[in-house]
Amino acid sequence: MSLLRIIAVVSSVLAAAAVLLYFVQEKLIFYPQRISGETANHITSAFKNVEEITIHTKDGTRLHGWFLKNSSGKISKLIFYFGGNAEEISYMVYELQRYKDWSAVLVNYRGYGMSEGAPGEKSLCGDALEVYDYFLEKTDVDNPKIAVMGRSLGSGVAVYLARNRKSDGVILVSPYDSLASVGKGIFPFLPVGLILRHKFDSAVLAPEINLPLLVVTASEDKVVPPSHSKKLSEKWGGEVNAVEIKGEDHNSVSLRAEYWDSIGRFLDGL
């Protein structure tokens, strides 16, 4: 086979792969996890300080989640949490109980949990603004201290919210500089930056955010290698606190007490 023919074949294969990636990218980026109404009711009834919430967005989509009220009953500290790409966030109702002074907003992405619609960068980021505005307008929420927290995919949503709304600190777990950057590591021979419709380019927004940042990474993370988190940290406009959990990977990082303790210390310092 001649060199020109080899080049033509390789080019055709790469072009076909690029087209395929373009059309299936949502299935690679988003893995919606659903729950039943019975499960949602069980979660709500298991905690006296948890309220089940429904928010209707401007385009008519119904978002579902929970509002966790702190032990004092006074909503003066508030966490907005955004999960990973395969994360149904109801379990965080239990996990965030450990931060007694903090209330938390836990709303599932479109297509996740009991939320309607289909996920996408534009809709997830827009919904984050609407959820934020909804809670800041509640009569029992009066000028609270706000922490924005995002894990993996949700780090991009959290960065977008922190850039566009008032907050006092940001917590990012296994964050990326951009999805295109992560994608290039997986598909090095494809023009990922041109193909992706959902770019979540946090590195572009980071210099404009002058807030304290906690970055938690896992030393063995192969999904979002810590190098991507470091690139984002280097762009950040405020003070950066970095914690690496040794011996854990992308999914197991939160199994260590050190993970939750580092978040607690950061929240105490806001």
mmCIF file of C-alpha atoms in Angstrom:
data_model
loop_
_atom_site.group_PDB
_atom_site.id
_atom_site.type_symbol
_atom_site.label_atom_id
_atom_site.label_comp_id
_atom_site.label_asym_id
_atom_site.label_seq_id
_atom_site.Cartn_x
_atom_site.Cartn_y
_atom_site.Cartn_z
ATOM 1 C CA MET A 1 0.000 0.000 0.000
ATOM 2 C CA SER A 2 1.405 3.395 -0.973
ATOM 3 C CA LEU A 3 2.084 6.106 1.573
ATOM 4 C CA LEU A 4 -0.619 8.317 0.072
ATOM 5 C CA ARG A 5 -3.159 5.527 0.366
ATOM 6 C CA ILE A 6 -2.192 4.919 3.991
ATOM 7 C CA ILE A 7 -2.623 8.621 4.714
ATOM 8 C CA ALA A 8 -6.012 8.607 2.985
ATOM 9 C CA VAL A 9 -7.201 5.588 4.982
ATOM 10 C CA VAL A 10 -6.006 7.023 8.291
ATOM 11 C CA SER A 11 -7.608 10.377 7.481
ATOM 12 C CA SER A 12 -10.902 8.675 6.663
ATOM 13 C CA VAL A 13 -10.836 6.712 9.916
ATOM 14 C CA LEU A 14 -10.097 9.835 11.956
ATOM 15 C CA ALA A 15 -12.828 11.793 10.173
ATOM 16 C CA ALA A 16 -15.338 9.024 10.852
ATOM 17 C CA ALA A 17 -14.277 8.905 14.505
ATOM 18 C CA ALA A 18 -14.680 12.682 14.791
ATOM 19 C CA VAL A 19 -18.186 12.557 13.315
ATOM 20 C CA LEU A 20 -19.145 9.707 15.650
ATOM 21 C CA LEU A 21 -17.795 11.569 18.680
ATOM 22 C CA TYR A 22 -19.737 14.681 17.695
ATOM 23 C CA PHE A 23 -23.046 12.840 17.636
ATOM 24 C CA VAL A 24 -22.558 10.659 20.734
ATOM 25 C CA GLN A 25 -20.818 13.184 22.981
ATOM 26 C CA GLU A 26 -23.830 13.647 25.275
ATOM 27 C CA LYS A 27 -23.759 9.922 26.052
ATOM 28 C CA LEU A 28 -20.066 10.177 26.920
ATOM 29 C CA ILE A 29 -20.381 13.299 29.075
ATOM 30 C CA PHE A 30 -23.680 12.772 30.895
ATOM 31 C CA TYR A 31 -24.863 9.596 32.659
ATOM 32 C CA PRO A 32 -28.229 10.552 34.210
ATOM 33 C CA GLN A 33 -29.240 8.509 37.256
ATOM 34 C CA ARG A 34 -32.959 8.450 38.065
ATOM 35 C CA ILE A 35 -34.872 7.838 41.311
ATOM 36 C CA SER A 36 -38.537 7.129 42.030
ATOM 37 C CA GLY A 37 -40.978 9.308 43.933
ATOM 38 C CA GLU A 38 -41.012 6.674 46.656
ATOM 39 C CA THR A 39 -37.249 6.982 47.105
ATOM 40 C CA ALA A 40 -37.459 10.776 47.190
ATOM 41 C CA ASN A 41 -40.187 10.659 49.842
ATOM 42 C CA HIS A 42 -38.132 8.238 51.923
ATOM 43 C CA ILE A 43 -35.160 10.616 51.863
ATOM 44 C CA THR A 44 -37.313 13.551 52.910
ATOM 45 C CA SER A 45 -39.059 11.687 55.731
ATOM 46 C CA ALA A 46 -35.762 10.337 57.100
ATOM 47 C CA PHE A 47 -34.564 13.817 58.104
ATOM 48 C CA LYS A 48 -36.557 16.416 60.036
ATOM 49 C CA ASN A 49 -34.410 19.240 58.690
ATOM 50 C CA VAL A 50 -34.860 18.378 55.001
ATOM 51 C CA GLU A 51 -37.443 19.892 52.665
ATOM 52 C CA GLU A 52 -38.236 18.428 49.236
ATOM 53 C CA ILE A 53 -38.240 21.190 46.626
ATOM 54 C CA THR A 54 -39.430 21.741 43.071
ATOM 55 C CA ILE A 55 -38.246 24.647 40.935
ATOM 56 C CA HIS A 56 -39.753 25.524 37.559
ATOM 57 C CA THR A 57 -37.202 27.143 35.260
ATOM 58 C CA LYS A 58 -37.953 29.944 32.817
ATOM 59 C CA ASP A 59 -38.319 27.438 29.974
ATOM 60 C CA GLY A 60 -40.851 25.403 31.971
ATOM 61 C CA THR A 61 -38.585 22.536 33.033
ATOM 62 C CA ARG A 62 -39.258 21.117 36.494
ATOM 63 C CA LEU A 63 -36.157 20.609 38.648
ATOM 64 C CA HIS A 64 -36.329 18.469 41.767
ATOM 65 C CA GLY A 65 -34.149 18.318 44.853
ATOM 66 C CA TRP A 66 -33.820 18.992 48.568
ATOM 67 C CA PHE A 67 -33.136 21.880 50.901
ATOM 68 C CA LEU A 68 -31.130 20.886 53.954
ATOM 69 C CA LYS A 69 -31.582 23.326 56.842
ATOM 70 C CA ASN A 70 -28.839 23.638 59.431
ATOM 71 C CA SER A 71 -29.311 22.682 63.069
ATOM 72 C CA SER A 72 -29.804 26.264 64.273
ATOM 73 C CA GLY A 73 -32.766 26.864 61.960
ATOM 74 C CA LYS A 74 -31.271 30.217 60.936
ATOM 75 C CA ILE A 75 -30.155 30.222 57.307
ATOM 76 C CA SER A 76 -27.009 32.322 57.558
ATOM 77 C CA LYS A 77 -24.629 29.934 55.755
ATOM 78 C CA LEU A 78 -25.577 28.227 52.507
ATOM 79 C CA ILE A 79 -23.882 25.627 50.262
ATOM 80 C CA PHE A 80 -24.854 25.152 46.613
ATOM 81 C CA TYR A 81 -23.692 21.699 45.498
ATOM 82 C CA PHE A 82 -23.243 20.383 41.939
ATOM 83 C CA GLY A 83 -22.458 16.709 41.376
ATOM 84 C CA GLY A 84 -20.550 14.576 38.917
ATOM 85 C CA ASN A 85 -21.706 13.297 35.549
ATOM 86 C CA ALA A 86 -23.142 10.057 36.965
ATOM 87 C CA GLU A 87 -24.162 11.443 40.335
ATOM 88 C CA GLU A 88 -27.701 11.542 41.659
ATOM 89 C CA ILE A 89 -27.143 13.858 44.601
ATOM 90 C CA SER A 90 -29.721 12.738 47.173
ATOM 91 C CA TYR A 91 -26.980 10.971 49.192
ATOM 92 C CA MET A 92 -25.488 14.396 49.941
ATOM 93 C CA VAL A 93 -28.514 15.059 52.160
ATOM 94 C CA TYR A 94 -26.834 12.674 54.595
ATOM 95 C CA GLU A 95 -23.213 13.659 53.957
ATOM 96 C CA LEU A 96 -23.687 17.398 54.477
ATOM 97 C CA GLN A 97 -25.423 16.902 57.836
ATOM 98 C CA ARG A 98 -21.911 16.899 59.347
ATOM 99 C CA TYR A 99 -21.551 20.659 58.774
ATOM 100 C CA LYS A 100 -24.011 21.751 61.444
ATOM 101 C CA ASP A 101 -23.884 25.490 60.771
ATOM 102 C CA TRP A 102 -24.461 25.161 57.038
ATOM 103 C CA SER A 103 -27.669 24.740 55.089
ATOM 104 C CA ALA A 104 -27.428 23.203 51.612
ATOM 105 C CA VAL A 105 -29.219 23.357 48.275
ATOM 106 C CA LEU A 106 -29.199 20.008 46.460
ATOM 107 C CA VAL A 107 -30.989 20.113 43.111
ATOM 108 C CA ASN A 108 -30.488 17.349 40.551
ATOM 109 C CA TYR A 109 -29.475 18.273 37.013
ATOM 110 C CA ARG A 110 -31.968 17.992 34.170
ATOM 111 C CA GLY A 111 -32.582 14.313 33.497
ATOM 112 C CA TYR A 112 -31.145 13.262 36.877
ATOM 113 C CA GLY A 113 -33.098 12.132 39.938
ATOM 114 C CA MET A 114 -36.653 13.361 39.378
ATOM 115 C CA SER A 115 -35.710 16.464 37.387
ATOM 116 C CA GLU A 116 -37.180 16.808 33.907
ATOM 117 C CA GLY A 117 -35.385 17.575 30.661
ATOM 118 C CA ALA A 118 -32.029 16.637 29.182
ATOM 119 C CA PRO A 119 -28.624 17.808 30.453
ATOM 120 C CA GLY A 120 -26.289 20.109 28.557
ATOM 121 C CA GLU A 121 -23.723 22.777 29.396
ATOM 122 C CA LYS A 122 -25.999 25.721 28.609
ATOM 123 C CA SER A 123 -28.989 24.332 30.515
ATOM 124 C CA LEU A 124 -26.994 23.197 33.565
ATOM 125 C CA CYS A 125 -25.232 26.541 33.929
ATOM 126 C CA GLY A 126 -28.445 28.485 33.341
ATOM 127 C CA ASP A 127 -30.303 26.337 35.860
ATOM 128 C CA ALA A 128 -27.586 26.991 38.450
ATOM 129 C CA LEU A 129 -28.264 30.729 38.198
ATOM 130 C CA GLU A 130 -32.021 30.198 38.497
ATOM 131 C CA VAL A 131 -31.672 27.905 41.517
ATOM 132 C CA TYR A 132 -29.362 30.426 43.189
ATOM 133 C CA ASP A 133 -31.744 33.312 42.536
ATOM 134 C CA TYR A 134 -34.719 31.279 43.774
ATOM 135 C CA PHE A 135 -33.109 30.653 47.152
ATOM 136 C CA LEU A 136 -31.665 34.106 47.633
ATOM 137 C CA GLU A 137 -35.170 35.512 47.150
ATOM 138 C CA LYS A 138 -36.691 33.280 49.856
ATOM 139 C CA THR A 139 -37.925 35.276 52.834
ATOM 140 C CA ASP A 140 -36.062 33.069 55.344
ATOM 141 C CA VAL A 141 -32.728 33.510 53.561
ATOM 142 C CA ASP A 142 -31.215 36.848 54.562
ATOM 143 C CA ASN A 143 -27.792 37.788 53.179
ATOM 144 C CA PRO A 144 -26.153 34.426 53.920
ATOM 145 C CA LYS A 145 -22.523 33.456 53.641
ATOM 146 C CA ILE A 146 -22.371 31.319 50.485
ATOM 147 C CA ALA A 147 -20.104 28.448 49.460
ATOM 148 C CA VAL A 148 -20.298 26.965 45.971
ATOM 149 C CA MET A 149 -19.196 23.331 45.666
ATOM 150 C CA GLY A 150 -18.787 21.194 42.551
ATOM 151 C CA ARG A 151 -17.427 17.712 41.967
ATOM 152 C CA SER A 152 -15.942 16.525 38.667
ATOM 153 C CA LEU A 153 -18.420 17.605 35.950
ATOM 154 C CA GLY A 154 -20.100 19.834 38.534
ATOM 155 C CA SER A 155 -16.902 21.797 39.049
ATOM 156 C CA GLY A 156 -17.587 23.526 35.736
ATOM 157 C CA VAL A 157 -21.095 24.459 36.847
ATOM 158 C CA ALA A 158 -19.781 25.696 40.198
ATOM 159 C CA VAL A 159 -17.130 27.860 38.526
ATOM 160 C CA TYR A 160 -19.750 29.359 36.220
ATOM 161 C CA LEU A 161 -22.006 30.181 39.184
ATOM 162 C CA ALA A 162 -19.145 31.675 41.195
ATOM 163 C CA ARG A 163 -18.254 33.871 38.221
ATOM 164 C CA ASN A 164 -21.809 35.162 37.791
ATOM 165 C CA ARG A 165 -23.223 35.389 41.319
ATOM 166 C CA LYS A 166 -22.022 36.529 44.741
ATOM 167 C CA SER A 167 -20.355 33.911 46.914
ATOM 168 C CA ASP A 168 -17.725 33.753 49.644
ATOM 169 C CA GLY A 169 -15.764 30.638 48.743
ATOM 170 C CA VAL A 170 -15.519 27.817 46.207
ATOM 171 C CA ILE A 171 -14.882 24.101 46.762
ATOM 172 C CA LEU A 172 -13.921 22.023 43.728
ATOM 173 C CA VAL A 173 -13.394 18.263 43.833
ATOM 174 C CA SER A 174 -11.477 16.675 40.950
ATOM 175 C CA PRO A 175 -11.953 19.792 38.799
ATOM 176 C CA TYR A 176 -10.775 20.189 35.210
ATOM 177 C CA ASP A 177 -9.429 23.176 33.346
ATOM 178 C CA SER A 178 -11.820 22.389 30.478
ATOM 179 C CA LEU A 179 -13.588 19.327 29.113
ATOM 180 C CA ALA A 180 -11.745 19.828 25.835
ATOM 181 C CA SER A 181 -8.428 19.573 27.653
ATOM 182 C CA VAL A 182 -9.479 16.342 29.371
ATOM 183 C CA GLY A 183 -10.862 15.028 26.087
ATOM 184 C CA LYS A 184 -7.583 15.624 24.274
ATOM 185 C CA GLY A 185 -5.922 13.256 26.707
ATOM 186 C CA ILE A 186 -8.463 10.557 25.837
ATOM 187 C CA PHE A 187 -8.664 11.235 22.086
ATOM 188 C CA PRO A 188 -5.248 12.754 21.257
ATOM 189 C CA PHE A 189 -5.666 12.399 17.481
ATOM 190 C CA LEU A 190 -9.045 14.119 17.236
ATOM 191 C CA PRO A 191 -9.842 17.867 17.179
ATOM 192 C CA VAL A 192 -11.766 17.597 20.452
ATOM 193 C CA GLY A 193 -11.924 21.353 20.957
ATOM 194 C CA LEU A 194 -13.793 21.764 17.668
ATOM 195 C CA ILE A 195 -16.066 18.765 18.190
ATOM 196 C CA LEU A 196 -17.290 19.449 21.715
ATOM 197 C CA ARG A 197 -20.548 21.347 22.147
ATOM 198 C CA HIS A 198 -20.260 21.211 25.944
ATOM 199 C CA LYS A 199 -16.883 22.798 26.631
ATOM 200 C CA PHE A 200 -17.156 23.760 30.334
ATOM 201 C CA ASP A 201 -14.063 25.948 29.938
ATOM 202 C CA SER A 202 -13.427 26.775 33.594
ATOM 203 C CA ALA A 203 -9.880 27.989 32.945
ATOM 204 C CA VAL A 204 -11.244 30.952 30.975
ATOM 205 C CA LEU A 205 -13.465 32.051 33.877
ATOM 206 C CA ALA A 206 -11.015 31.287 36.699
ATOM 207 C CA PRO A 207 -8.893 34.481 36.517
ATOM 208 C CA GLU A 208 -12.037 36.575 37.000
ATOM 209 C CA ILE A 209 -12.971 34.884 40.290
ATOM 210 C CA ASN A 210 -11.241 36.510 43.263
ATOM 211 C CA LEU A 211 -12.489 34.127 45.936
ATOM 212 C CA PRO A 212 -10.811 31.597 48.227
ATOM 213 C CA LEU A 213 -10.701 28.189 46.552
ATOM 214 C CA LEU A 214 -10.319 24.697 47.983
ATOM 215 C CA VAL A 215 -9.235 22.106 45.417
ATOM 216 C CA VAL A 216 -9.460 18.458 46.473
ATOM 217 C CA THR A 217 -7.860 15.873 44.201
ATOM 218 C CA ALA A 218 -7.171 12.134 44.311
ATOM 219 C CA SER A 219 -3.608 11.028 43.615
ATOM 220 C CA GLU A 220 -4.756 8.034 41.543
ATOM 221 C CA ASP A 221 -7.454 9.826 39.547
ATOM 222 C CA LYS A 222 -7.393 8.599 35.949
ATOM 223 C CA VAL A 223 -10.704 10.217 34.911
ATOM 224 C CA VAL A 224 -9.644 13.801 35.633
ATOM 225 C CA PRO A 225 -5.891 13.568 36.263
ATOM 226 C CA PRO A 226 -4.683 16.010 38.963
ATOM 227 C CA SER A 227 -2.649 17.843 36.315
ATOM 228 C CA HIS A 228 -5.905 19.312 34.977
ATOM 229 C CA SER A 229 -6.869 20.512 38.460
ATOM 230 C CA LYS A 230 -3.438 22.111 38.822
ATOM 231 C CA LYS A 231 -3.864 23.974 35.529
ATOM 232 C CA LEU A 232 -7.160 25.396 36.782
ATOM 233 C CA SER A 233 -5.639 26.353 40.146
ATOM 234 C CA GLU A 234 -2.837 28.241 38.403
ATOM 235 C CA LYS A 235 -5.437 30.362 36.583
ATOM 236 C CA TRP A 236 -7.532 31.093 39.689
ATOM 237 C CA GLY A 237 -7.915 34.748 40.649
ATOM 238 C CA GLY A 238 -7.993 34.228 44.426
ATOM 239 C CA GLU A 239 -6.176 32.298 47.132
ATOM 240 C CA VAL A 240 -5.925 28.551 46.453
ATOM 241 C CA ASN A 241 -5.853 25.796 49.065
ATOM 242 C CA ALA A 242 -4.958 22.396 47.602
ATOM 243 C CA VAL A 243 -5.516 19.011 49.252
ATOM 244 C CA GLU A 244 -4.467 15.740 47.616
ATOM 245 C CA ILE A 245 -5.965 12.518 48.974
ATOM 246 C CA LYS A 246 -3.251 9.896 48.614
ATOM 247 C CA GLY A 247 -4.045 6.422 47.323
ATOM 248 C CA GLU A 248 -7.593 7.217 46.171
ATOM 249 C CA ASP A 249 -9.097 7.563 42.715
ATOM 250 C CA HIS A 250 -11.846 9.604 41.067
ATOM 251 C CA ASN A 251 -14.692 7.679 42.694
ATOM 252 C CA SER A 252 -13.166 6.730 46.044
ATOM 253 C CA VAL A 253 -11.790 10.133 47.043
ATOM 254 C CA SER A 254 -14.800 10.931 49.254
ATOM 255 C CA LEU A 255 -14.474 7.686 51.242
ATOM 256 C CA ARG A 256 -11.664 9.113 53.350
ATOM 257 C CA ALA A 257 -12.287 11.198 56.482
ATOM 258 C CA GLU A 258 -9.554 13.556 55.283
ATOM 259 C CA TYR A 259 -11.792 14.547 52.380
ATOM 260 C CA TRP A 260 -14.673 15.711 54.578
ATOM 261 C CA ASP A 261 -12.357 17.196 57.211
ATOM 262 C CA SER A 262 -10.601 19.398 54.647
ATOM 263 C CA ILE A 263 -13.951 20.703 53.422
ATOM 264 C CA GLY A 264 -15.040 21.368 57.005
ATOM 265 C CA ARG A 265 -11.898 23.356 57.776
ATOM 266 C CA PHE A 266 -12.344 25.428 54.636
ATOM 267 C CA LEU A 267 -15.978 26.194 55.485
ATOM 268 C CA ASP A 268 -14.988 27.174 59.032
ATOM 269 C CA GLY A 269 -12.528 29.683 57.599
ATOM 270 C CA LEU A 270 -15.022 31.523 55.401
#
